[in-house]
Each structure stands twice: as C-alpha cells, then as structure tokens.
XYZ file of C-alpha atoms in Angstrom:
572
model
C 163.608 44.084 152.452
C 166.783 43.457 150.486
C 169.359 40.663 150.585
C 173.092 41.122 151.136
C 175.488 38.320 150.161
C 178.865 37.484 151.692
C 180.585 35.220 149.175
C 183.613 33.198 150.253
C 185.376 32.546 146.973
C 187.988 30.240 148.507
C 185.463 27.683 149.732
C 182.619 28.770 147.441
C 180.221 29.274 150.328
C 177.558 31.956 150.507
C 176.040 33.644 153.555
C 172.942 35.803 153.171
C 171.421 38.386 155.459
C 168.276 40.461 155.213
C 168.525 44.252 155.292
C 165.612 46.455 156.293
C 164.891 50.170 156.438
C 167.931 52.338 157.088
C 170.277 49.384 156.518
C 169.253 49.515 152.847
C 169.465 53.292 152.641
C 173.016 53.604 154.031
C 174.765 52.136 151.008
C 177.633 53.057 148.681
C 180.534 55.029 150.132
C 179.218 54.899 153.694
C 178.692 51.130 153.648
C 182.070 50.500 152.024
C 184.100 52.562 154.503
C 182.182 51.140 157.475
C 182.550 47.546 156.280
C 186.239 47.838 155.427
C 186.974 49.270 158.871
C 184.978 46.543 160.609
C 186.827 43.854 158.639
C 190.243 45.301 159.533
C 191.165 45.869 155.887
C 193.331 48.950 156.516
C 196.411 46.830 157.220
C 196.015 44.011 154.676
C 197.955 43.506 151.445
C 195.502 44.952 148.899
C 196.172 42.228 146.321
C 195.908 39.389 148.830
C 192.787 37.280 149.459
C 192.344 39.207 152.728
C 191.198 42.371 150.901
C 187.380 42.368 150.643
C 185.822 43.581 147.375
C 182.431 45.193 147.973
C 179.672 45.902 145.439
C 176.822 48.109 146.683
C 173.564 49.177 145.045
C 171.594 52.201 146.251
C 168.120 52.229 147.826
C 166.352 53.077 144.528
C 168.258 50.494 142.475
C 166.094 48.519 140.083
C 163.780 51.438 139.290
C 163.741 54.247 136.743
C 164.470 56.835 139.464
C 166.727 59.099 137.445
C 170.495 58.806 138.036
C 169.894 56.467 141.030
C 171.411 53.239 139.689
C 175.103 53.909 140.326
C 177.154 50.927 141.514
C 179.739 51.539 144.233
C 182.755 49.230 144.348
C 185.113 49.357 147.300
C 188.258 47.806 148.750
C 191.666 48.798 150.017
C 193.225 50.372 146.942
C 196.309 48.618 145.575
C 197.167 51.887 143.798
C 197.066 54.250 146.795
C 197.161 51.904 149.785
C 194.142 53.752 151.186
C 190.398 53.373 151.114
C 188.744 53.239 147.712
C 185.154 53.672 146.599
C 184.809 53.862 142.821
C 181.318 54.161 141.377
C 180.054 53.666 137.858
C 176.834 54.029 135.931
C 175.153 51.538 133.656
C 172.605 48.829 134.403
C 174.456 46.623 136.921
C 172.772 48.027 140.043
C 169.512 48.186 138.096
C 169.800 44.409 137.745
C 170.841 43.860 141.363
C 167.893 45.936 142.580
C 165.478 43.937 140.471
C 166.687 40.776 142.193
C 166.214 42.521 145.564
C 169.983 42.431 146.113
C 171.425 45.324 148.129
C 174.989 44.251 147.458
C 177.636 41.634 148.047
C 181.165 41.258 149.373
C 183.733 38.976 147.764
C 185.980 37.380 150.384
C 189.090 35.287 149.779
C 190.099 34.234 146.282
C 188.781 31.610 143.904
C 191.178 28.722 143.180
C 190.180 28.893 139.490
C 188.879 31.711 137.290
C 185.141 32.017 137.764
C 182.016 33.792 136.526
C 179.467 34.505 139.267
C 175.881 34.316 138.037
C 173.125 35.897 140.163
C 169.954 34.142 139.027
C 166.302 35.120 139.237
C 165.569 32.238 141.604
C 167.901 33.741 144.225
C 170.762 31.301 143.732
C 174.318 32.095 142.619
C 176.264 29.838 140.251
C 180.050 29.573 140.037
C 180.736 29.024 136.322
C 183.969 28.358 134.462
C 185.552 31.594 133.195
C 188.293 29.987 131.070
C 186.678 30.799 127.678
C 186.727 34.555 128.407
C 190.265 34.979 129.701
C 192.557 37.279 127.746
C 189.725 38.660 125.645
C 189.088 42.345 125.201
C 186.012 43.547 127.051
C 183.827 43.862 123.975
C 184.575 40.325 122.799
C 184.178 38.916 126.306
C 180.884 40.795 126.745
C 179.541 39.369 123.477
C 180.537 35.837 124.496
C 178.898 36.233 127.888
C 175.662 37.422 126.317
C 175.692 34.393 123.993
C 175.890 32.128 127.033
C 173.606 33.980 129.462
C 171.227 35.752 127.072
C 170.397 39.388 126.479
C 168.383 39.939 129.671
C 171.433 40.156 131.903
C 173.784 42.902 133.042
C 177.484 42.307 133.564
C 180.370 43.512 135.740
C 183.595 42.624 133.963
C 187.293 42.318 134.831
C 189.268 43.183 131.700
C 192.545 41.662 130.496
C 194.652 44.179 132.465
C 192.801 43.356 135.656
C 193.511 39.678 135.017
C 197.240 40.249 135.549
C 196.555 42.764 138.347
C 197.570 45.890 136.473
C 196.679 48.855 138.668
C 195.175 50.784 135.739
C 192.283 48.326 135.766
C 188.725 49.234 136.651
C 185.553 47.159 136.589
C 183.381 47.627 133.491
C 179.609 47.614 133.806
C 177.077 47.223 131.017
C 175.497 50.457 129.848
C 171.778 50.436 129.060
C 172.567 49.267 125.515
C 174.875 46.457 126.615
C 178.294 48.028 126.029
C 180.936 47.249 128.705
C 181.612 50.972 128.871
C 180.659 52.310 132.306
C 183.565 51.864 134.672
C 184.175 51.921 138.364
C 187.559 52.987 137.169
C 189.854 54.427 139.794
C 192.179 53.018 142.400
C 192.861 49.604 140.881
C 189.551 47.957 141.830
C 189.823 45.833 138.662
C 193.183 44.509 139.849
C 191.544 43.389 143.105
C 188.813 41.622 141.120
C 191.575 39.953 139.105
C 193.436 38.929 142.253
C 190.288 37.090 143.311
C 190.087 35.348 139.901
C 186.574 36.627 139.262
C 186.346 37.338 135.543
C 182.737 38.527 135.523
C 179.602 38.905 137.591
C 176.446 38.254 135.554
C 173.102 39.426 136.967
C 169.717 38.387 135.584
C 167.294 41.221 134.865
C 163.811 40.816 136.298
C 161.280 43.424 137.392
C 160.993 46.503 139.593
C 161.458 45.397 143.212
C 158.790 45.822 145.903
C 158.679 48.927 148.101
C 156.824 49.867 151.268
C 154.610 52.354 149.389
C 155.099 51.693 145.678
C 152.595 54.371 144.617
C 154.456 57.129 146.442
C 157.744 55.898 145.027
C 156.337 56.050 141.491
C 155.118 59.605 142.066
C 158.547 60.566 143.419
C 160.242 59.079 140.337
C 158.089 61.232 138.053
C 158.449 64.372 140.180
C 162.227 64.027 140.394
C 162.456 63.708 136.607
C 160.375 66.884 136.208
C 162.625 68.755 138.648
C 165.732 67.704 136.738
C 164.246 68.694 133.388
C 163.434 72.131 134.789
C 167.005 72.666 135.990
C 169.244 74.852 133.826
C 172.469 72.974 134.707
C 170.883 69.768 133.404
C 169.296 71.182 130.271
C 171.928 73.720 129.220
C 175.114 71.873 130.172
C 174.797 68.125 130.772
C 172.174 67.425 128.098
C 173.401 69.927 125.532
C 177.156 69.270 125.634
C 177.867 66.715 128.356
C 180.817 66.649 130.706
C 183.232 67.494 127.881
C 181.882 71.057 128.079
C 184.171 71.455 131.086
C 187.114 71.434 128.653
C 186.061 74.785 127.196
C 185.829 76.312 130.672
C 189.166 74.918 131.869
C 190.934 75.939 128.661
C 189.617 79.471 129.182
C 190.571 79.532 132.884
C 194.015 78.025 132.242
C 193.381 74.933 134.383
C 193.378 72.308 131.597
C 196.079 69.605 131.770
C 198.254 70.032 128.674
C 201.441 68.049 127.863
C 201.877 66.479 131.294
C 200.569 69.466 133.246
C 203.178 71.811 131.743
C 200.542 74.269 130.456
C 196.995 75.113 131.448
C 195.662 76.079 128.047
C 195.937 74.310 124.705
C 194.451 77.040 122.526
C 193.994 80.778 123.016
C 190.493 81.092 121.615
C 190.639 84.872 121.994
C 193.191 84.903 119.171
C 190.668 83.250 116.876
C 192.039 79.700 116.971
C 189.465 76.904 117.218
C 189.632 74.695 120.316
C 188.912 71.362 118.656
C 189.199 69.401 121.912
C 186.420 71.427 123.520
C 182.882 70.247 124.145
C 181.343 72.936 121.982
C 183.285 71.800 118.919
C 183.014 68.064 119.588
C 179.276 68.116 120.265
C 178.569 69.996 117.032
C 180.907 67.714 115.083
C 179.344 64.565 116.532
C 175.766 65.679 115.883
C 176.634 66.727 112.318
C 177.874 63.176 111.677
C 174.739 61.567 113.109
C 176.187 60.758 116.525
C 174.026 60.539 119.626
C 174.905 63.423 121.894
C 172.117 63.090 124.449
C 172.386 59.587 125.825
C 171.582 57.947 129.158
C 174.200 55.638 130.610
C 171.708 54.029 132.986
C 168.020 53.089 132.703
C 165.621 55.939 133.466
C 168.178 58.755 133.660
C 166.827 62.023 132.232
C 170.101 63.929 132.654
C 171.545 62.028 129.671
C 175.035 63.508 129.824
C 176.554 60.559 127.969
C 177.142 60.358 124.212
C 177.844 57.979 121.357
C 180.729 59.366 119.299
C 180.853 58.467 115.598
C 183.459 58.874 112.870
C 183.158 60.869 109.644
C 181.157 58.042 108.024
C 178.678 57.922 110.899
C 180.042 54.661 112.370
C 180.186 54.355 116.146
C 183.683 54.685 117.589
C 183.132 54.890 121.344
C 180.626 55.677 124.058
C 181.155 57.915 125.882
C 183.752 60.656 125.398
C 183.880 62.462 128.748
C 185.829 65.423 130.094
C 188.281 63.519 132.270
C 189.216 61.295 129.337
C 189.453 64.323 127.058
C 191.742 66.075 129.538
C 194.106 63.275 130.596
C 194.132 60.959 127.585
C 193.685 63.902 125.200
C 195.223 67.318 125.816
C 197.546 66.035 128.549
C 199.084 63.696 125.969
C 199.216 66.470 123.373
C 196.317 65.269 121.214
C 194.432 67.900 119.218
C 192.095 65.749 117.116
C 188.922 64.389 118.763
C 188.897 61.436 116.351
C 192.293 60.335 117.674
C 191.056 60.745 121.238
C 187.968 58.644 120.487
C 190.125 55.824 119.123
C 192.296 55.825 122.255
C 189.165 55.981 124.413
C 187.771 52.869 122.726
C 191.013 50.959 123.234
C 191.004 51.937 126.912
C 187.387 50.779 127.284
C 188.213 47.472 125.613
C 191.009 46.992 128.144
C 188.763 48.117 131.011
C 191.239 50.675 132.331
C 190.971 54.083 133.996
C 191.452 56.723 131.294
C 192.630 59.270 133.898
C 195.414 57.045 135.190
C 196.225 55.818 131.683
C 196.475 59.329 130.212
C 198.677 60.545 133.050
C 200.901 57.477 132.677
C 201.319 57.895 128.918
C 202.181 61.580 129.358
C 204.857 60.646 131.902
C 206.292 58.191 129.355
C 206.375 61.057 126.863
C 208.036 63.263 129.465
C 210.631 60.496 129.904
C 211.428 60.708 126.185
C 209.925 57.386 125.129
C 207.498 59.119 122.769
C 206.492 62.569 121.553
C 203.501 64.529 122.817
C 200.696 64.204 120.290
C 202.016 60.930 118.813
C 198.876 58.803 118.691
C 200.770 55.841 117.194
C 203.056 55.791 120.232
C 199.981 55.777 122.472
C 198.399 52.901 120.524
C 201.667 50.954 120.664
C 201.807 51.420 124.444
C 198.247 50.141 124.754
C 199.152 47.114 122.647
C 202.006 46.335 125.059
C 199.652 46.728 128.011
C 197.063 44.491 126.336
C 199.636 41.755 125.664
C 201.037 41.991 129.165
C 204.637 42.207 127.995
C 207.342 43.113 130.486
C 207.049 46.793 129.527
C 203.254 46.593 129.351
C 202.978 45.192 132.865
C 205.241 47.930 134.187
C 203.201 50.652 132.483
C 199.972 49.087 133.784
C 201.099 49.868 137.349
C 200.132 53.511 136.875
C 201.586 56.987 136.880
C 203.461 57.070 140.206
C 205.278 53.782 139.700
C 206.080 54.497 136.043
C 207.397 57.949 136.970
C 209.615 56.475 139.676
C 210.955 53.781 137.326
C 211.997 56.289 134.655
C 213.105 58.907 137.218
C 210.738 61.547 135.825
C 210.594 64.776 137.819
C 207.074 65.944 136.833
C 204.754 63.152 138.013
C 201.209 64.471 138.682
C 199.946 62.245 141.506
C 198.640 62.505 145.052
C 198.763 59.354 147.188
C 200.176 57.626 144.080
C 196.965 58.258 142.114
C 196.935 60.461 139.020
C 195.513 63.948 139.427
C 192.235 64.559 137.609
C 191.833 67.105 134.811
C 191.918 70.213 137.019
C 195.332 71.741 137.578
C 195.534 72.540 141.324
C 197.548 75.687 140.633
C 194.451 77.237 139.057
C 191.432 75.180 140.187
C 192.376 75.509 143.814
C 189.229 74.261 145.570
C 189.185 71.030 143.561
C 192.931 70.799 144.156
C 192.437 71.008 147.920
C 189.803 68.270 147.730
C 192.170 66.054 145.741
C 194.981 66.703 148.217
C 192.974 65.887 151.312
C 190.487 63.200 150.332
C 191.206 59.690 151.551
C 190.265 58.527 148.045
C 193.483 59.801 146.429
C 193.582 62.511 143.759
C 189.909 62.166 142.879
C 187.975 65.231 141.717
C 184.617 63.463 142.194
C 185.152 63.622 145.959
C 184.312 67.333 145.817
C 184.711 69.241 142.577
C 184.344 73.042 142.693
C 185.728 74.046 139.285
C 183.984 77.423 139.101
C 184.788 78.691 142.594
C 186.856 81.910 142.448
C 189.535 81.355 145.055
C 192.435 83.719 144.412
C 191.156 86.195 147.011
C 190.440 83.372 149.488
C 192.835 81.859 152.032
C 193.298 78.171 152.833
C 190.820 78.271 155.707
C 188.050 79.668 153.513
C 188.640 77.200 150.669
C 188.866 74.249 153.050
C 185.479 75.236 154.506
C 183.892 75.266 151.036
C 185.581 72.032 150.018
C 184.588 70.181 153.189
C 180.930 71.195 152.920
C 180.827 70.112 149.293
C 182.611 66.833 150.040
C 179.932 65.966 152.602
C 177.168 66.534 150.049
C 178.993 64.472 147.437
C 179.596 61.633 149.884
C 175.899 61.608 150.766
C 174.968 61.232 147.097
C 177.606 58.519 146.688
C 176.126 56.725 149.716
C 172.656 56.667 148.131
C 173.610 55.370 144.681
C 172.920 58.785 143.149
C 174.964 60.269 140.334
C 176.486 63.560 141.467
C 175.373 65.226 138.234
C 171.919 65.488 139.781
C 173.185 67.461 142.786
C 171.875 70.794 141.504
C 168.416 69.331 142.202
C 169.138 66.723 144.881
C 171.055 68.882 147.348
C 168.488 71.718 147.686
C 165.613 69.213 147.933
C 166.666 66.862 150.688
C 163.175 66.802 152.214
C 161.769 65.515 148.915
C 164.543 62.928 148.764
C 164.057 61.552 152.283
C 160.289 61.397 151.760
C 160.953 59.200 148.727
C 163.332 57.045 150.807
C 160.722 56.747 153.542
C 158.117 55.614 151.022
C 160.558 53.124 149.542
C 161.810 51.458 152.708
C 159.509 52.387 155.583
C 162.024 54.651 157.286
C 161.184 57.853 159.146
C 164.106 59.976 158.043
C 164.079 63.766 158.071
C 165.882 66.177 155.754
C 168.610 66.436 158.399
C 169.638 62.872 157.554
C 171.340 63.810 154.285
C 174.525 65.744 155.067
C 175.341 63.825 158.281
C 175.318 60.661 156.152
C 178.020 62.199 153.974
C 179.985 63.451 156.960
C 179.868 59.966 158.510
C 181.305 58.504 155.312
C 184.125 61.076 155.275
C 184.913 60.413 158.921
C 185.105 56.646 158.345
C 187.334 57.067 155.277
C 189.688 59.369 157.149
C 189.936 56.814 159.970
C 190.666 54.012 157.486
C 193.584 55.931 155.990
C 194.862 56.872 159.432
C 194.975 53.176 160.336
C 196.650 52.459 156.987
C 199.442 54.846 157.988
C 198.651 58.022 156.067
C 199.827 61.377 157.448
C 199.723 64.999 156.331
C 202.798 64.346 154.174
C 200.577 62.238 151.921
C 198.383 65.290 151.235
C 201.260 67.253 149.683
C 201.281 68.079 145.968
C 204.290 67.062 143.851
C 207.056 69.663 144.075
C 206.716 70.961 140.526
C 203.262 72.370 141.259
C 204.907 74.703 143.788
C 207.973 75.659 141.747
C 206.724 75.838 138.133
C 204.386 78.710 137.184
C 201.609 77.434 134.918
C 201.036 79.329 131.646
C 198.996 81.349 130.844
C 198.106 82.425 134.413
C 201.611 81.770 135.780
C 200.095 80.617 139.057
C 201.860 78.199 141.384
C 200.256 76.100 144.096
C 199.688 78.010 147.338
C 198.745 75.276 149.798
C 200.521 72.357 151.439
C 199.589 69.148 153.220
C 199.456 70.714 156.718
C 196.960 73.315 155.390
C 194.396 70.663 154.485
C 195.088 67.421 156.359
C 193.119 68.180 159.509
C 189.927 69.261 157.723
C 188.070 66.033 158.585
C 188.787 66.569 162.265
C 186.567 69.657 161.958
C 183.510 67.576 161.131
C 180.810 67.964 163.801
C 180.809 65.250 166.442
C 178.373 62.404 165.863
C-alpha cells in the first residue's frame, strides 16, 4: 500500500487516498498523462492555478533497486503548450518511497510563498518560504538543511522559476545533497513558481514494506549483477558517462556547433584533439582527482554521473553531461571544458534547463548580441537572468520566444522547445522522435543515436522510433532510468516478477510494452485536445535548406511523415 496526496494550495487542504497493486506500479509518465487528461488540463492556461503539478515516484522508490528512484514531474507545459513529463534522478523519490508516498498533485496556488514539508508521522506542514526567496539553489539548499536537518531530501524551485521563467526546472537533491538533479525540461519549474511553492522537503526514513520483501531484496541484488555484467554499463556509462556521446556525434557530424550551423567541432582524423569530448574530459577529470564514476541516486550501480574538478582539484560542478556539453558547450562555441563546467554550475544554481539555456544563448549570439565562444558574454547573460532584469526575463522565456523577439532565422526548436544535442539532419531516428513526440523536442522520448538510417525511408525509421518510444515510456512509467534499458528491456519477465513480489500483482512480461504504448497514446490525445496538428511536428526551415558540414546532409522528413505514428499503436 502507498499513499497519494492531492494538495489544494489555495485552501491548504489535503486529501489522501490509498493505492494498491497495479495502481502503484502504473506511475510516472503513464500516471501523469492519464491524470492530466482526466482533470481537463489540455485547455487550461499553463501558468494559471488550474494547471495541476504532479510528482510521481516509481514502484521501487525508497529502495536501493538500481536506477529505480527517478522522480517524474508533470503538467501542461508553459513552454510548449502540450503535455510534459520531466524526470530527474537524485534522492527525492527515495525519500517519498520511504514515507510510503506514491506521489502528490499540487492544485491551485498558494496565496503566499510556501515550503511543503512531508514528515515521518504522515503529516504535511505548510511553512513560510520567505527566507529562501531570491537565493541561488545552493544557498537555498544549505539554508533548508539548517532548518530541516540533514536527513531530508528536497525538491527546489530556483530563482528563475520564482518569476516564471520558462527555462526553469525543478532541482532535486543528489545522494550527496547537491541541488543538482533536475526535472529540467518544459518549464515545470515555472509552474512550481506560479503556485508559489519554493520547496518540497521530504523526511528520510527507512525502506518501505513490500508484499514479499525477501524476493524484492533478491531482485535488487540480481538486477545489480545483471547491470554490472552489461558492456554498455561498464564500458560506456561507468567509464566515460553520457559525455562519451560527444565523441560519437562529433565523428558522425551530428554534434550541435555554433547554433546548429555545423555538425563537427574538430576533425580528429587530422590529428586535432577534441577537448569537448568525453574521452578527453574523463581523463582530464580523473588526472585532477575528480570523481568520474558517481551515482546520482541511492543504490545505482550504473554510476554515469561525475564530479568535475578544476586544475587544483576543487569541485566545480556535478555532473557534466552530454546534453549540457552539446548545447551549453559546443553549440555556444565553447572549446574549453573548464569554461563549460563554470557555466554548468551557474545553470545548476539557477535551476534551469541547460539544453534550453544553451540553445537560447546561441540564438542570442546568432542575433549578434555576443560572439560564439565568448564565455564572459554567457556569464553576463546568466547574471541578467538571475537578477530578473527586463532583458533577463525575456531571455528566460526560452529559445523560441527569444528567436522570435530578435527575428533570428535559425531557431532550433520543435513545439517551441529547444532541440536536443542530436542534429536531425544526421541523427535521423532521434530527429523523428523529437519531431513527433508530444513532449516537444526531447531526445529522451526515444533516442536512437547509432541507428544507420540513410538507406532507410520514413516508414522504416518511424517503425523503429515508435517501438523504442514505447520501451522508453514504459521505463519512464516505472521510475526507471533509461540508462538501464540494455538490461531492463530484454528482461521484462524478471522485472515483472520483482514488481509482483513488491506489490502483490500478477503481471506477466507482456505488461511492459503495452504500458509504454498506453502512455504514448494518452500523451498524443492530450496534445490533440490542446490543439496540436501535424504542422507542429515540422522542423524549422533551415534544417531543410542548409546542408550541414561535414556530411552536407539536409533533413529528409516533414511533419506529415511522422505525425500519425501514434495512430498505428495497437488497439487497447
């Protein structure tokens, strides 16, 4: 049994309901899309009190089941106008699970800024948030720990979210207490700010009860062994981390460089060192004493995170990840990982999406406000955003709105959300996912960066993308990090047996992919009700007209080629 809370912020009333069995299992993306549809959120103003903000923990939350403590946050996106589920790592769901909390929905808006405190005794306090307003996330986090103690985990609305900047995500504590794991995309932090919720503090307790705790413990150990025997985990995620994707994309020509005007920063075949690649950065970081195998959440054995240090061995930021490296790094013309790390820290302190931020800054450079590679210009922009000046508030509205304001022609967005670090002219399968997904230009909806597609037609790529999207959505609906999919997806019988032991269900292996397909179907329906059409799946014009060096590819596919893919999902 788990508890779900509906919290009316306007009247400060709380309704609780017990969840059992499959109600606990169907969490994350599935729960968010289903709940938002049921509440009629598709037609609301996303920054009004009528937009629900949902936090969901997976069925293994509160345990050391590897990579199973992701937190899903969902609402109608103020950035895209469509459905949004943004998930982050850290210890927040670990804390919720330990209090036997499956999740909660924030309704309405608080009349005054508030900190919600989930306490061990099952009550929730509404505390004054005034002391924390306007603070950077690291200072606010430290102040919150001084008040609530060290045995808590925190979900935090940063200073940009306070004034409803659409760059804002929601920062969760990592296992070491940093406010550095973000549900970042789609403006979920702006929705938290619109509700005047500065932070959610959750007491840590103990592993929650399960139907068959012994079997669950065995499954936890067996899953860890399976991951540690997997070559993708040991040779890629543990060894280099996600930033290793930079080396691959630079080689393929799909890396975002100077506002998506090139696909390669360095021709390594000519002998030049690619200093923004994972191979170089990992070696540099380890040589300085940095931690390059680091778990973002309790119990995770994948450990793809890192703690990046400067030349003196002092911590700068945790973590440096590929998407940040691509959008906030090479896309802005940076060539020095130390400069990237500094920008990454500033972004984390503001609690903003580094993908959206990097794309926005590059559009400002394209508009002539700064030069590509000018890290001082980037820092100055972040200072304006932090202070909430007139310019800062404009820039905090994200890439699409900034591009429109300055009349920039090359604006890399789909559904008004910045494209992730895979140029769709080259990484076509990921591009098709980003075009079609109801989530906006989000690679995590179904990333296939290694799929060789040039000899494939739209129909063939759509088939691959759709199948992969269903598997991803299933993982996202179970609180599982997608970096475990090389083990999770081929072992669905093992997974459902663990779920059955945990919550007394009688699921079969055939439960897994239909769960993902159900989530996709619900998301597609939400966006349909919100008014989206195939025109919203189109890439910006420059992707079709500008060949991308060094491959000189242009985009081959259009909105009508991909929009109807979700109508192909098997009937329920």
